[in-house]
């Protein structure tokens, strides 16, 4: 029997090193994300590290601790900001909105970890420096 440490206990020790504010921010993110999942996914996520019995197709039961699952997304729900030009009016529209994009309509998805303004390396088109 391998003498591996429980991944739950390892993660718990890592989290004990975080400040109260860091923990509150992380927990809020997870709770908001959890609300977006369908009931079946929520059920299994809330029962992680529980004792489970999974019965395979040949009716062989497997008993153990649930430590992970793999799911395929159906859609991406994005809280977005978009500026919409109105060429026939003197002002543009700025929208904050929730957009649902079916996963089948995406080419790839990026999770931006950091973003900052930097000086332009190429000239802006449509504007004159005169």
PDB file of C-alpha atoms in Angstrom:
ATOM      1  CA  UNK A   1       0.000   0.000   0.000  1.00  0.00           C
ATOM      2  CA  UNK A   2       1.605   3.336  -1.009  1.00  0.00           C
ATOM      3  CA  UNK A   3       2.296   5.745   1.816  1.00  0.00           C
ATOM      4  CA  UNK A   4       1.087   8.880   0.008  1.00  0.00           C
ATOM      5  CA  UNK A   5      -0.268  11.801   1.966  1.00  0.00           C
ATOM      6  CA  UNK A   6      -3.928  12.716   1.603  1.00  0.00           C
ATOM      7  CA  UNK A   7      -4.158  15.576  -0.951  1.00  0.00           C
ATOM      8  CA  UNK A   8      -6.858  17.193   1.194  1.00  0.00           C
ATOM      9  CA  UNK A   9      -4.487  17.493   4.152  1.00  0.00           C
ATOM     10  CA  UNK A  10      -1.702  18.857   1.931  1.00  0.00           C
ATOM     11  CA  UNK A  11      -4.024  21.563   0.559  1.00  0.00           C
ATOM     12  CA  UNK A  12      -5.302  22.383   4.042  1.00  0.00           C
ATOM     13  CA  UNK A  13      -1.736  23.027   5.247  1.00  0.00           C
ATOM     14  CA  UNK A  14      -1.112  25.296   2.231  1.00  0.00           C
ATOM     15  CA  UNK A  15      -4.286  27.291   2.968  1.00  0.00           C
ATOM     16  CA  UNK A  16      -3.323  27.745   6.626  1.00  0.00           C
ATOM     17  CA  UNK A  17      -0.460  29.936   5.379  1.00  0.00           C
ATOM     18  CA  UNK A  18      -2.838  32.463   3.722  1.00  0.00           C
ATOM     19  CA  UNK A  19      -4.178  35.613   5.359  1.00  0.00           C
ATOM     20  CA  UNK A  20      -7.834  35.997   6.336  1.00  0.00           C
ATOM     21  CA  UNK A  21      -8.416  38.381   3.396  1.00  0.00           C
ATOM     22  CA  UNK A  22      -6.820  35.981   0.893  1.00  0.00           C
ATOM     23  CA  UNK A  23      -8.965  33.131   2.217  1.00  0.00           C
ATOM     24  CA  UNK A  24     -12.165  35.230   2.066  1.00  0.00           C
ATOM     25  CA  UNK A  25     -11.441  36.245  -1.550  1.00  0.00           C
ATOM     26  CA  UNK A  26     -10.693  32.658  -2.568  1.00  0.00           C
ATOM     27  CA  UNK A  27     -13.820  31.319  -0.834  1.00  0.00           C
ATOM     28  CA  UNK A  28     -16.036  33.987  -2.435  1.00  0.00           C
ATOM     29  CA  UNK A  29     -14.677  33.071  -5.878  1.00  0.00           C
ATOM     30  CA  UNK A  30     -15.362  29.383  -5.307  1.00  0.00           C
ATOM     31  CA  UNK A  31     -18.874  29.968  -3.970  1.00  0.00           C
ATOM     32  CA  UNK A  32     -19.850  32.199  -6.902  1.00  0.00           C
ATOM     33  CA  UNK A  33     -18.370  29.634  -9.317  1.00  0.00           C
ATOM     34  CA  UNK A  34     -20.155  26.752  -7.575  1.00  0.00           C
ATOM     35  CA  UNK A  35     -23.511  28.511  -8.051  1.00  0.00           C
ATOM     36  CA  UNK A  36     -22.968  28.380 -11.834  1.00  0.00           C
ATOM     37  CA  UNK A  37     -22.783  24.585 -12.052  1.00  0.00           C
ATOM     38  CA  UNK A  38     -25.755  22.350 -12.687  1.00  0.00           C
ATOM     39  CA  UNK A  39     -27.156  20.450  -9.668  1.00  0.00           C
ATOM     40  CA  UNK A  40     -25.361  17.177 -10.462  1.00  0.00           C
ATOM     41  CA  UNK A  41     -21.947  18.823 -10.700  1.00  0.00           C
ATOM     42  CA  UNK A  42     -22.617  20.796  -7.491  1.00  0.00           C
ATOM     43  CA  UNK A  43     -23.590  17.577  -5.723  1.00  0.00           C
ATOM     44  CA  UNK A  44     -20.346  15.835  -6.658  1.00  0.00           C
ATOM     45  CA  UNK A  45     -18.174  18.849  -5.874  1.00  0.00           C
ATOM     46  CA  UNK A  46     -19.772  19.172  -2.446  1.00  0.00           C
ATOM     47  CA  UNK A  47     -19.112  15.470  -1.853  1.00  0.00           C
ATOM     48  CA  UNK A  48     -15.431  15.519  -2.764  1.00  0.00           C
ATOM     49  CA  UNK A  49     -13.341  13.520  -0.300  1.00  0.00           C
ATOM     50  CA  UNK A  50     -16.385  11.453   0.701  1.00  0.00           C
ATOM     51  CA  UNK A  51     -16.425   7.680   0.667  1.00  0.00           C
ATOM     52  CA  UNK A  52     -18.088   6.541  -2.571  1.00  0.00           C
ATOM     53  CA  UNK A  53     -18.980   3.346  -4.346  1.00  0.00           C
ATOM     54  CA  UNK A  54     -18.785   3.485  -8.137  1.00  0.00           C
ATOM     55  CA  UNK A  55     -20.122   0.489 -10.038  1.00  0.00           C
ATOM     56  CA  UNK A  56     -18.417  -0.219 -13.355  1.00  0.00           C
ATOM     57  CA  UNK A  57     -20.247  -1.522 -16.455  1.00  0.00           C
ATOM     58  CA  UNK A  58     -19.430  -5.104 -15.528  1.00  0.00           C
ATOM     59  CA  UNK A  59     -21.068  -4.449 -12.124  1.00  0.00           C
ATOM     60  CA  UNK A  60     -17.760  -4.461 -10.262  1.00  0.00           C
ATOM     61  CA  UNK A  61     -17.998  -2.030  -7.340  1.00  0.00           C
ATOM     62  CA  UNK A  62     -15.071   0.237  -6.497  1.00  0.00           C
ATOM     63  CA  UNK A  63     -15.021   1.684  -2.967  1.00  0.00           C
ATOM     64  CA  UNK A  64     -12.836   4.626  -2.072  1.00  0.00           C
ATOM     65  CA  UNK A  65     -12.487   8.346  -1.510  1.00  0.00           C
ATOM     66  CA  UNK A  66     -13.607  10.648  -4.307  1.00  0.00           C
ATOM     67  CA  UNK A  67     -10.599  12.897  -5.030  1.00  0.00           C
ATOM     68  CA  UNK A  68     -11.454  14.256  -8.484  1.00  0.00           C
ATOM     69  CA  UNK A  69     -13.691  14.260 -11.547  1.00  0.00           C
ATOM     70  CA  UNK A  70     -13.505  15.469 -15.137  1.00  0.00           C
ATOM     71  CA  UNK A  71     -16.345  17.435 -16.736  1.00  0.00           C
ATOM     72  CA  UNK A  72     -16.825  18.968 -20.145  1.00  0.00           C
ATOM     73  CA  UNK A  73     -18.205  22.512 -20.188  1.00  0.00           C
ATOM     74  CA  UNK A  74     -21.451  23.136 -22.080  1.00  0.00           C
ATOM     75  CA  UNK A  75     -21.052  26.912 -22.112  1.00  0.00           C
ATOM     76  CA  UNK A  76     -18.881  29.724 -20.809  1.00  0.00           C
ATOM     77  CA  UNK A  77     -20.671  32.415 -18.811  1.00  0.00           C
ATOM     78  CA  UNK A  78     -18.696  35.644 -18.898  1.00  0.00           C
ATOM     79  CA  UNK A  79     -19.259  38.940 -17.104  1.00  0.00           C
ATOM     80  CA  UNK A  80     -18.028  41.267 -19.855  1.00  0.00           C
ATOM     81  CA  UNK A  81     -17.413  44.917 -20.614  1.00  0.00           C
ATOM     82  CA  UNK A  82     -17.776  46.026 -24.210  1.00  0.00           C
ATOM     83  CA  UNK A  83     -17.599  49.397 -25.921  1.00  0.00           C
ATOM     84  CA  UNK A  84     -19.926  49.593 -28.919  1.00  0.00           C
ATOM     85  CA  UNK A  85     -19.244  52.298 -31.485  1.00  0.00           C
ATOM     86  CA  UNK A  86     -22.265  54.191 -32.796  1.00  0.00           C
ATOM     87  CA  UNK A  87     -21.019  55.688 -36.030  1.00  0.00           C
ATOM     88  CA  UNK A  88     -24.163  57.729 -36.670  1.00  0.00           C
ATOM     89  CA  UNK A  89     -24.226  59.353 -33.203  1.00  0.00           C
ATOM     90  CA  UNK A  90     -21.921  61.598 -31.253  1.00  0.00           C
ATOM     91  CA  UNK A  91     -21.289  59.035 -28.526  1.00  0.00           C
ATOM     92  CA  UNK A  92     -20.596  55.345 -28.125  1.00  0.00           C
ATOM     93  CA  UNK A  93     -22.208  52.832 -25.773  1.00  0.00           C
ATOM     94  CA  UNK A  94     -20.412  51.079 -22.928  1.00  0.00           C
ATOM     95  CA  UNK A  95     -22.063  47.866 -21.712  1.00  0.00           C
ATOM     96  CA  UNK A  96     -21.484  45.604 -18.736  1.00  0.00           C
ATOM     97  CA  UNK A  97     -23.264  42.358 -19.407  1.00  0.00           C
ATOM     98  CA  UNK A  98     -23.373  38.619 -18.832  1.00  0.00           C
ATOM     99  CA  UNK A  99     -22.687  36.691 -22.022  1.00  0.00           C
ATOM    100  CA  UNK A 100     -23.308  32.948 -22.408  1.00  0.00           C
ATOM    101  CA  UNK A 101     -21.216  31.341 -25.146  1.00  0.00           C
ATOM    102  CA  UNK A 102     -21.857  27.666 -26.001  1.00  0.00           C
ATOM    103  CA  UNK A 103     -18.623  25.663 -25.753  1.00  0.00           C
ATOM    104  CA  UNK A 104     -19.280  24.287 -29.251  1.00  0.00           C
ATOM    105  CA  UNK A 105     -18.923  27.827 -30.648  1.00  0.00           C
ATOM    106  CA  UNK A 106     -15.455  28.470 -29.203  1.00  0.00           C
ATOM    107  CA  UNK A 107     -12.055  27.921 -30.770  1.00  0.00           C
ATOM    108  CA  UNK A 108     -10.112  28.320 -27.548  1.00  0.00           C
ATOM    109  CA  UNK A 109     -10.498  29.955 -24.146  1.00  0.00           C
ATOM    110  CA  UNK A 110      -7.903  31.967 -22.248  1.00  0.00           C
ATOM    111  CA  UNK A 111      -7.801  32.715 -18.524  1.00  0.00           C
ATOM    112  CA  UNK A 112      -5.991  36.039 -18.171  1.00  0.00           C
ATOM    113  CA  UNK A 113      -3.915  35.982 -14.986  1.00  0.00           C
ATOM    114  CA  UNK A 114      -2.603  39.547 -15.160  1.00  0.00           C
ATOM    115  CA  UNK A 115      -3.217  42.602 -17.299  1.00  0.00           C
ATOM    116  CA  UNK A 116      -1.614  46.032 -17.316  1.00  0.00           C
ATOM    117  CA  UNK A 117      -1.323  49.040 -19.596  1.00  0.00           C
ATOM    118  CA  UNK A 118       1.966  49.342 -21.495  1.00  0.00           C
ATOM    119  CA  UNK A 119       3.290  51.890 -24.000  1.00  0.00           C
ATOM    120  CA  UNK A 120       2.209  51.337 -27.611  1.00  0.00           C
ATOM    121  CA  UNK A 121       4.785  49.622 -29.829  1.00  0.00           C
ATOM    122  CA  UNK A 122       2.915  50.316 -33.058  1.00  0.00           C
ATOM    123  CA  UNK A 123       1.101  53.465 -34.141  1.00  0.00           C
ATOM    124  CA  UNK A 124      -2.635  53.706 -33.561  1.00  0.00           C
ATOM    125  CA  UNK A 125      -4.587  53.694 -36.795  1.00  0.00           C
ATOM    126  CA  UNK A 126      -7.190  56.338 -37.490  1.00  0.00           C
ATOM    127  CA  UNK A 127      -5.495  59.002 -35.372  1.00  0.00           C
ATOM    128  CA  UNK A 128      -3.124  61.647 -36.603  1.00  0.00           C
ATOM    129  CA  UNK A 129      -0.147  62.900 -34.662  1.00  0.00           C
ATOM    130  CA  UNK A 130      -0.425  66.281 -36.406  1.00  0.00           C
TER     131      UNK A 130
END
